[in-house]
Coordinates of C-alpha atoms in Angstrom, one line a residue:
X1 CA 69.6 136.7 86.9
X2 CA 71.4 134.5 83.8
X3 CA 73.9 133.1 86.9
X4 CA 71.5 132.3 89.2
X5 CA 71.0 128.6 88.5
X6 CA 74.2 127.9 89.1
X7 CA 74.6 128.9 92.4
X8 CA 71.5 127.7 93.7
X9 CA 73.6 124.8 95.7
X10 CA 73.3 120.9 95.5
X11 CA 69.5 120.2 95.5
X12 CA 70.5 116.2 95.6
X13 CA 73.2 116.2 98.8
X14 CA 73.6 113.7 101.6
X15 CA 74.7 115.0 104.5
X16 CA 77.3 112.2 106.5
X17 CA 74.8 112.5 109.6
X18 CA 72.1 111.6 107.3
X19 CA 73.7 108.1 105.9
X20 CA 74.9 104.6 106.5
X21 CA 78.4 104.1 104.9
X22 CA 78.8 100.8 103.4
X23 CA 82.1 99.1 103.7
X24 CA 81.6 95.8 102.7
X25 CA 78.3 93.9 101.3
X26 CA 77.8 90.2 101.3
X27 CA 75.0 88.2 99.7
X28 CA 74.3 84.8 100.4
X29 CA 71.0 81.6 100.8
X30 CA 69.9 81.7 104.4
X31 CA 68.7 78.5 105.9
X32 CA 65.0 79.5 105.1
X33 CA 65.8 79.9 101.6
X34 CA 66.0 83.7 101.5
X35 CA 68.1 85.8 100.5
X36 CA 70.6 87.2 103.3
X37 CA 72.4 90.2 102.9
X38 CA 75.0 91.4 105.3
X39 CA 76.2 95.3 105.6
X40 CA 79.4 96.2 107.1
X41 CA 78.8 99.6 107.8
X42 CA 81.6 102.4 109.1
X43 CA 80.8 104.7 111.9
X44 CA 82.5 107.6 110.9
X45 CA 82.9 109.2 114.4
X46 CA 84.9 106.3 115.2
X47 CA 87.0 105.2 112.4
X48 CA 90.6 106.3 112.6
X49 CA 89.9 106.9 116.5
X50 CA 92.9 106.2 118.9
X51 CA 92.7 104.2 121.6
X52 CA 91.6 105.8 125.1
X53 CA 92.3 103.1 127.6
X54 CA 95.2 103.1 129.2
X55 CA 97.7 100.5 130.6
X56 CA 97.7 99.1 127.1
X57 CA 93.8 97.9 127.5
X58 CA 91.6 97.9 124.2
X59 CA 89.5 100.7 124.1
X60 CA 85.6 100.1 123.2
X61 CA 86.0 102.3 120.4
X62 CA 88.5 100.4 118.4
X63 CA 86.5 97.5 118.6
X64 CA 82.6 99.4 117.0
X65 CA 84.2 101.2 114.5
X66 CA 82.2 98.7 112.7
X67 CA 78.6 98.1 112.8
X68 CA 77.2 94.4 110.7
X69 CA 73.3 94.4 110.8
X70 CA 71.8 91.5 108.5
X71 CA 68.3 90.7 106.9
X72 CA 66.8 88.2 104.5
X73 CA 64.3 88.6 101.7
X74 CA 62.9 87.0 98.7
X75 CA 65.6 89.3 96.4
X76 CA 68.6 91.4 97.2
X77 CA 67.0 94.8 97.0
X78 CA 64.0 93.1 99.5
X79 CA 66.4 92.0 102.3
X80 CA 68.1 95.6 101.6
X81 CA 64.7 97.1 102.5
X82 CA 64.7 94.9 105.7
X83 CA 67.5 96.4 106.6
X84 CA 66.7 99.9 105.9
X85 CA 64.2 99.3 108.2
X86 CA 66.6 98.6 110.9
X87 CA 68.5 101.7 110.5
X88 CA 68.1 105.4 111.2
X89 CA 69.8 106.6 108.4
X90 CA 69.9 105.8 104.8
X91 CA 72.2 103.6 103.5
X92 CA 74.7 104.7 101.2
X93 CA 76.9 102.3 99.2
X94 CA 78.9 104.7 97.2
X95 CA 81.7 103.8 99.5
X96 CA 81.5 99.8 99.1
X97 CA 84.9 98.3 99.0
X98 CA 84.5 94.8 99.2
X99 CA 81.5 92.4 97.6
X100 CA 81.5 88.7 99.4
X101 CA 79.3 85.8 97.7
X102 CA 78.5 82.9 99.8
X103 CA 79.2 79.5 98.6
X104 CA 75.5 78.2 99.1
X105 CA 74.7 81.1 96.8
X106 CA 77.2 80.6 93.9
X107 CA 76.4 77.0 94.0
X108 CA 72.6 77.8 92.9
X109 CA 73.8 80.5 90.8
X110 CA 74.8 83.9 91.4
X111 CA 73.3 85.7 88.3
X112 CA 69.9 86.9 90.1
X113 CA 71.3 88.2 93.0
X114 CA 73.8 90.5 90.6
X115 CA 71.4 91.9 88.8
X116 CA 71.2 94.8 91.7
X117 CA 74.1 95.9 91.5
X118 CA 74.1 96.3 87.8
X119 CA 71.2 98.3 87.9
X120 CA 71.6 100.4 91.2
X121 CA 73.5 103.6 90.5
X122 CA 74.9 104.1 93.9
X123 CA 76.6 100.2 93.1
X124 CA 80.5 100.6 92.9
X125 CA 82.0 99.0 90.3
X126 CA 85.4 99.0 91.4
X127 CA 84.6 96.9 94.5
X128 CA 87.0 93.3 95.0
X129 CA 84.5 90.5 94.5
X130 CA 85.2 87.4 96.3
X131 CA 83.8 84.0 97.8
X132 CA 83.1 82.9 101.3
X133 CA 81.8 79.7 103.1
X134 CA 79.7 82.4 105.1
X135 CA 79.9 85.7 104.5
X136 CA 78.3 87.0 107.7
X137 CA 80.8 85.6 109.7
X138 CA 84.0 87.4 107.7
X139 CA 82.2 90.4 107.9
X140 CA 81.7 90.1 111.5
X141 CA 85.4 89.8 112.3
X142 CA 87.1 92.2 114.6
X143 CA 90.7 92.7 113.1
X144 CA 93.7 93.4 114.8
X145 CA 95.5 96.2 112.6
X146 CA 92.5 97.8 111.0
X147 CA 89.6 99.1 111.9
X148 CA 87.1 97.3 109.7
X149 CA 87.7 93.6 108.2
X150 CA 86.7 95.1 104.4
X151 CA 90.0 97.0 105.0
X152 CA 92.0 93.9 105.6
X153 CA 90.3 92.2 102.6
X154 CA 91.3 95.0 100.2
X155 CA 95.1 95.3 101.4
X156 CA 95.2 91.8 100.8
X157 CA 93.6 91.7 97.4
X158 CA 95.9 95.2 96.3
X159 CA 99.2 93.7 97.8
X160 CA 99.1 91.0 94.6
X161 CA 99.2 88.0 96.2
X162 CA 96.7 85.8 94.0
X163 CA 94.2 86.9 92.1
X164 CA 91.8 90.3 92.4
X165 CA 88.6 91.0 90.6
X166 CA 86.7 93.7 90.6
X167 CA 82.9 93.9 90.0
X168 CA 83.0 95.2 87.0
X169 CA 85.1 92.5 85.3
X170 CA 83.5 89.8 87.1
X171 CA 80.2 90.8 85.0
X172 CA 82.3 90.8 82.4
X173 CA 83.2 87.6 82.7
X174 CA 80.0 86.1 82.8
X175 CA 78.9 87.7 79.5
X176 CA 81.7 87.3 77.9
X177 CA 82.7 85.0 74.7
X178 CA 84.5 81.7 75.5
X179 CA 85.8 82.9 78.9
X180 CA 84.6 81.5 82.2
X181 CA 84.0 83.5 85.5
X182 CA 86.8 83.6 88.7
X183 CA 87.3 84.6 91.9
X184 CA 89.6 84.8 94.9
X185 CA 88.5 83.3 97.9
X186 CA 88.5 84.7 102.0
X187 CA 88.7 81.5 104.5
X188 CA 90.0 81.8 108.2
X189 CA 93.8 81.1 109.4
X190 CA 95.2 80.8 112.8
X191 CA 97.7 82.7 113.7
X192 CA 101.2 81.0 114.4
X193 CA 101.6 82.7 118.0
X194 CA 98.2 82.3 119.5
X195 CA 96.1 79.3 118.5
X196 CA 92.9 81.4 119.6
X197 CA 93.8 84.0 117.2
X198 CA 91.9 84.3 114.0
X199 CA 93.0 85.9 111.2
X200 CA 91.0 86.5 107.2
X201 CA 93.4 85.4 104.5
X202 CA 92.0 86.5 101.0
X203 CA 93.4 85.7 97.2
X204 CA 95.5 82.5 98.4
X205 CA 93.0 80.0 96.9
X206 CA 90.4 80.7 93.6
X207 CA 86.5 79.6 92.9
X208 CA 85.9 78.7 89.1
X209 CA 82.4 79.1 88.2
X210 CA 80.6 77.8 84.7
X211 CA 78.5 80.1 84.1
X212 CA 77.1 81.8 87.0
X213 CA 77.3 78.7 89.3
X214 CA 80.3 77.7 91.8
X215 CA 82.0 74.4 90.6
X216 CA 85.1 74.1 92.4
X217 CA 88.2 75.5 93.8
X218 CA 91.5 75.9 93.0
X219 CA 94.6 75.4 95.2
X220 CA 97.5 77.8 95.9
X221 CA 100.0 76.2 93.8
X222 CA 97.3 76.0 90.7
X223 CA 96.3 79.6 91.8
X224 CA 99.7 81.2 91.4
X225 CA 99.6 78.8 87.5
X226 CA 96.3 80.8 86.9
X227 CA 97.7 84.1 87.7
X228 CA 100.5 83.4 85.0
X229 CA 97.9 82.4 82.5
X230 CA 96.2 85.1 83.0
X231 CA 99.1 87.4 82.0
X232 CA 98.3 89.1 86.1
X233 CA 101.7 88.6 87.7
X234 CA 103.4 91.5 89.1
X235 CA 105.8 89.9 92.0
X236 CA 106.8 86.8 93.6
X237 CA 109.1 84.4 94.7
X238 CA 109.9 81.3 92.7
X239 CA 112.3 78.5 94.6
X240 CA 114.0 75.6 92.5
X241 CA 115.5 72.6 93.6
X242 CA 119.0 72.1 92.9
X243 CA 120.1 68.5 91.6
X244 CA 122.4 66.6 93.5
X245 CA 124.9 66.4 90.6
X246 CA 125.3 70.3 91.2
X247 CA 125.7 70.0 95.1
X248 CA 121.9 70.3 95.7
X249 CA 120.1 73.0 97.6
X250 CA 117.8 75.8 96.6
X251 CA 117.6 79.1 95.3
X252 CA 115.1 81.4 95.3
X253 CA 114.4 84.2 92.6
X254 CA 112.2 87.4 92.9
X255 CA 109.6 88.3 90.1
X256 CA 110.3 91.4 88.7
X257 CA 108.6 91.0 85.2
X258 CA 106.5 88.7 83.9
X259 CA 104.1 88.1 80.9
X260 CA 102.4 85.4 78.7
X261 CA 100.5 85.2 75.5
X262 CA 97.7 82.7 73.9
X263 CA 97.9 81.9 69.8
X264 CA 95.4 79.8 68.9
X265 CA 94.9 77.5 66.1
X266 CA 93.3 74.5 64.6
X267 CA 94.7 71.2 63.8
X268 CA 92.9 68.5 62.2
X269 CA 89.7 69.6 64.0
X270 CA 91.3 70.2 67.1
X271 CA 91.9 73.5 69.1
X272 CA 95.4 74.2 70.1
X273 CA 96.5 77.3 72.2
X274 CA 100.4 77.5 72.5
X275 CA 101.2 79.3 75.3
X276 CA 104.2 81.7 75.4
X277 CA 105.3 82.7 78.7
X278 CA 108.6 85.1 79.2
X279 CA 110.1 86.3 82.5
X280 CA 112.7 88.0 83.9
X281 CA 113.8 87.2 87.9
X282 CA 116.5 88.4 90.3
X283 CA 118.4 85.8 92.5
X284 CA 117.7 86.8 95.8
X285 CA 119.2 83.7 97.4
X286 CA 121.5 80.8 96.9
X287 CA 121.1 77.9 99.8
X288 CA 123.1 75.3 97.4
X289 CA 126.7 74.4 96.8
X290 CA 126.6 76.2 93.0
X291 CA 127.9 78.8 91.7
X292 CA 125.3 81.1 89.8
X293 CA 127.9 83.0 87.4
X294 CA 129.4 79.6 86.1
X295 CA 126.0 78.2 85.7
X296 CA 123.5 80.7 84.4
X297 CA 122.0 78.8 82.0
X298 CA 121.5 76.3 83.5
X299 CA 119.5 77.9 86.7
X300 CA 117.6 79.4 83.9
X301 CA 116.5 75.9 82.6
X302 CA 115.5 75.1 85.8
X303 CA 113.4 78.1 86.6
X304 CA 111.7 77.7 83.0
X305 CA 111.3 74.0 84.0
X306 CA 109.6 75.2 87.2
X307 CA 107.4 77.3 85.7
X308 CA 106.6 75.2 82.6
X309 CA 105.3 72.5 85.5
X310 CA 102.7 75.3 87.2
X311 CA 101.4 76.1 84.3
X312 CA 101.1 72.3 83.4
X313 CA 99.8 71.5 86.8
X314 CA 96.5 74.1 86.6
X315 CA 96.0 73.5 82.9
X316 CA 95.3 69.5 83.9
X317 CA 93.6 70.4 86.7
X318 CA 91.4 72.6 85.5
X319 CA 90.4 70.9 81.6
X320 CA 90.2 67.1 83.3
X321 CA 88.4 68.2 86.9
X322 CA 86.8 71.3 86.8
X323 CA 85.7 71.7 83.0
X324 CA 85.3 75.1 82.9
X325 CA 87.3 77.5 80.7
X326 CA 88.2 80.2 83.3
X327 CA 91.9 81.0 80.9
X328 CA 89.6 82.3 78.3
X329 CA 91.6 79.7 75.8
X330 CA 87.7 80.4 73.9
X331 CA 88.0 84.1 73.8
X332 CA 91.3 84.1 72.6
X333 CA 89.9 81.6 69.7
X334 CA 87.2 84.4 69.3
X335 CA 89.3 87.0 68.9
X336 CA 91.1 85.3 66.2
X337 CA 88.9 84.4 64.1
X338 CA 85.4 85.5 65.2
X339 CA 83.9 83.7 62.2
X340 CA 85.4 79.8 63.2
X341 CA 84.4 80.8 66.8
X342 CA 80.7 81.6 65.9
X343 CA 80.1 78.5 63.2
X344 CA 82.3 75.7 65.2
X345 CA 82.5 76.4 68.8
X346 CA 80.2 78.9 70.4
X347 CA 77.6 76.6 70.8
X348 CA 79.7 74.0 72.3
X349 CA 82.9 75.3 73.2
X350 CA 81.9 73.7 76.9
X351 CA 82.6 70.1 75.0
X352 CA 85.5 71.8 73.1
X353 CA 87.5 73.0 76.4
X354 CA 88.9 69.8 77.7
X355 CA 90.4 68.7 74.9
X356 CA 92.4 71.7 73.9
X357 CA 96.1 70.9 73.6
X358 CA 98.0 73.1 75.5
X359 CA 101.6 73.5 74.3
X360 CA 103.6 76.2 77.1
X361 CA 106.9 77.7 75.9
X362 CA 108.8 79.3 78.4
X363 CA 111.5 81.8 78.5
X364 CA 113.6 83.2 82.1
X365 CA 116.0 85.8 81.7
X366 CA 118.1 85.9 85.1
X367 CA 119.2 89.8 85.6
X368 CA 121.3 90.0 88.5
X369 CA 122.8 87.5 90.4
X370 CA 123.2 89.6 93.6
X371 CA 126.3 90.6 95.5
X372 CA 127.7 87.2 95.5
X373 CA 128.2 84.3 93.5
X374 CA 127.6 81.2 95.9
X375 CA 126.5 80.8 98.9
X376 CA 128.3 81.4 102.7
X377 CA 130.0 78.7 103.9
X378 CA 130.9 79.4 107.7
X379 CA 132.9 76.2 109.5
X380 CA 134.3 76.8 112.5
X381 CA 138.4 74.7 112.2
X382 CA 139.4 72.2 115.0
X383 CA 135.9 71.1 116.1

């Protein structure tokens, strides 16, 4: 009798043939000036199918592994009752991988339409956040490799290449003292062999918000400067130029550590955030005339020049253009002295932020040269 409750089963299960599996979510303004929400949802009978068509054909169930059904409302949880309503199961987001905003959306502000998913306990925290020009239409790609285009978004996003951001750090962000909200965006790319191939490319490019709302964009060079601000960078290539006085050229140099630091003070009323930057590379390959082994040193004071000019580049861009603090220069400020932050800058710290002096140190420790000192130099004689 005393055991009894526990074996009485789970009073609160879903059955799989009872739900919706959410893949991928994206909110965005519709034209009418609701709210649209787009569900990418899995069919599991489907997903991780092989192909059944012979002769090399496409099957039809490699292309509906997927099923996208949209709806509009006055709020998020309305248009996702609009959509319930077009389902015969219940939708389940447990499972949620991706979360895309649309750029009409984070223009107007983006705070609103999050609340839901702070609130809903089915809401996955862990899921990638990023921005779209249109949502629907990512979500309604058909990709070549995977099944489902919120599987191509997350490979992306976990292969490193710019920057990732969950959910639950995005919120962060936006509540957080003297740091600014980011995110990586997904646009469209051709592919090189077929001009009527599509493909998604995610994390090459990076919204800034202030606040909750969108302000701008940042490039793929000032990207991969944020990424190294942000202390985020796992793996790369990095390519200098060689001068002419040392034969000219290139060489490239693989990322295989990498880390950077904010101390901030105040001068004469001004904030001032040096910015220490170390990291260590492996040369990977030599297209110039040098020899690496004689000139160590020196490739390493062009690497830390290289470097020293990214960071440079996205600090500029971001302090004179955009005006929004998404380094978190503030929060490093607060963390210092909380006190300072609280009587001097909280209030105004949006004021404050483009005239803080930025002064980068950087330091490249070169590893391992490779095999070979210079580079192969194959002439054929008597031609």
């Amino acid at each position: 009798m005393v055991l009894l409750p526990a074996i009485t089963g789970c009073w609160g299960r879903q059955e799989v043939n009872d739900i919706g599996i959410v893949t991928a979510t994206g909110v965005d303004r519709a034209d009418n000036g609701d709210i649209e929400v787009t569900l990418l949802l899995a069919v599991p009978r489907l997903v991780g199918t092989s192909s059944i068509a012979g002769g090399g054909g496409e099957s039809k169930i490699e292309t509906t592994a997927g099923w996208v059904v949209s709806a509009g409302g006055e709020t998020v949880m309305d248009a996702f009752r609009n959509i319930q309503a077009k389902l015969p199961r219940t939708i389940y987001f447990s499972h949620n991988r991706v979360l895309l905003l649309g750029e009409r959306l984070a223009k107007e502000g983006i705070g609103p339409a999050l609340d839901v998913f702070q609130r809903n306990r089915q809401s996955q925290m862990n899921s990638f956040v990023l921005v779209a020009e249109r949502p629907a239409d990512i979500l309604r790609f058909k990709p070549t490799f995977e099944k489902l285009s919120s599987e191509i978004l997350e490979e992306e996003i976990v292969r490193g290449v710019g920057t990732n951001i969950r959910l639950v750090e995005f919120l962060a962000m936006l509540h957080a003292e003297g740091q600014e909200a980011f995110a990586p965006v997904v646009e469209w790319t051709h592919s090189t062999e077929t001009k009527d191939v599509s493909n998604l490319r995610a994390t090459m490019k990076t919204a800034a918000f202030r606040g909750d709302r969108l302000v701008g964009q940042l490039g793929d060079e000032a990207t991969r400067g944020l990424i190294w601000l942000r202390n985020e960078i796992r793996n790369g290539v990095i390519t200098i130029q060689v001068p002419e006085q040392y034969g000219g050229g290139k060489i490239s140099a693989e990322i295989k550590s990498g880390s950077t630091r904010f101390r901030p003070s105040v001068r004469d009323g001004r904030v001032r955030i040096r910015i220490e930057t170390e990291a260590t590379l492996v040369i990977v390959e030599n297209a110039s005339s040098m020899k690496i082994e004689q000139h160590l040193d020196t490739i390493e004071s062009y690497f830390e020049r290289d470097l020293e000019e990214r960071i440079r580049t996205v600090c500029d861009k971001v302090q004179r253009n955009l005006r929004t603090d998404i380094f978190g220069f503030g929060q490093s400020l607060y963390r210092s002295d909380p006190r300072r932050w609280r009587q001097e800058y909280a209030d105004r710290w949006e004021e404050s932020f483009p005239n803080v002096r930025a002064d980068i140190s950087v330091s490249v420790r070169i590893s391992n040269i490779g095999l070979v000192g210079k580079s192969v130099d194959i002439r054929e004689e008597g031609r």
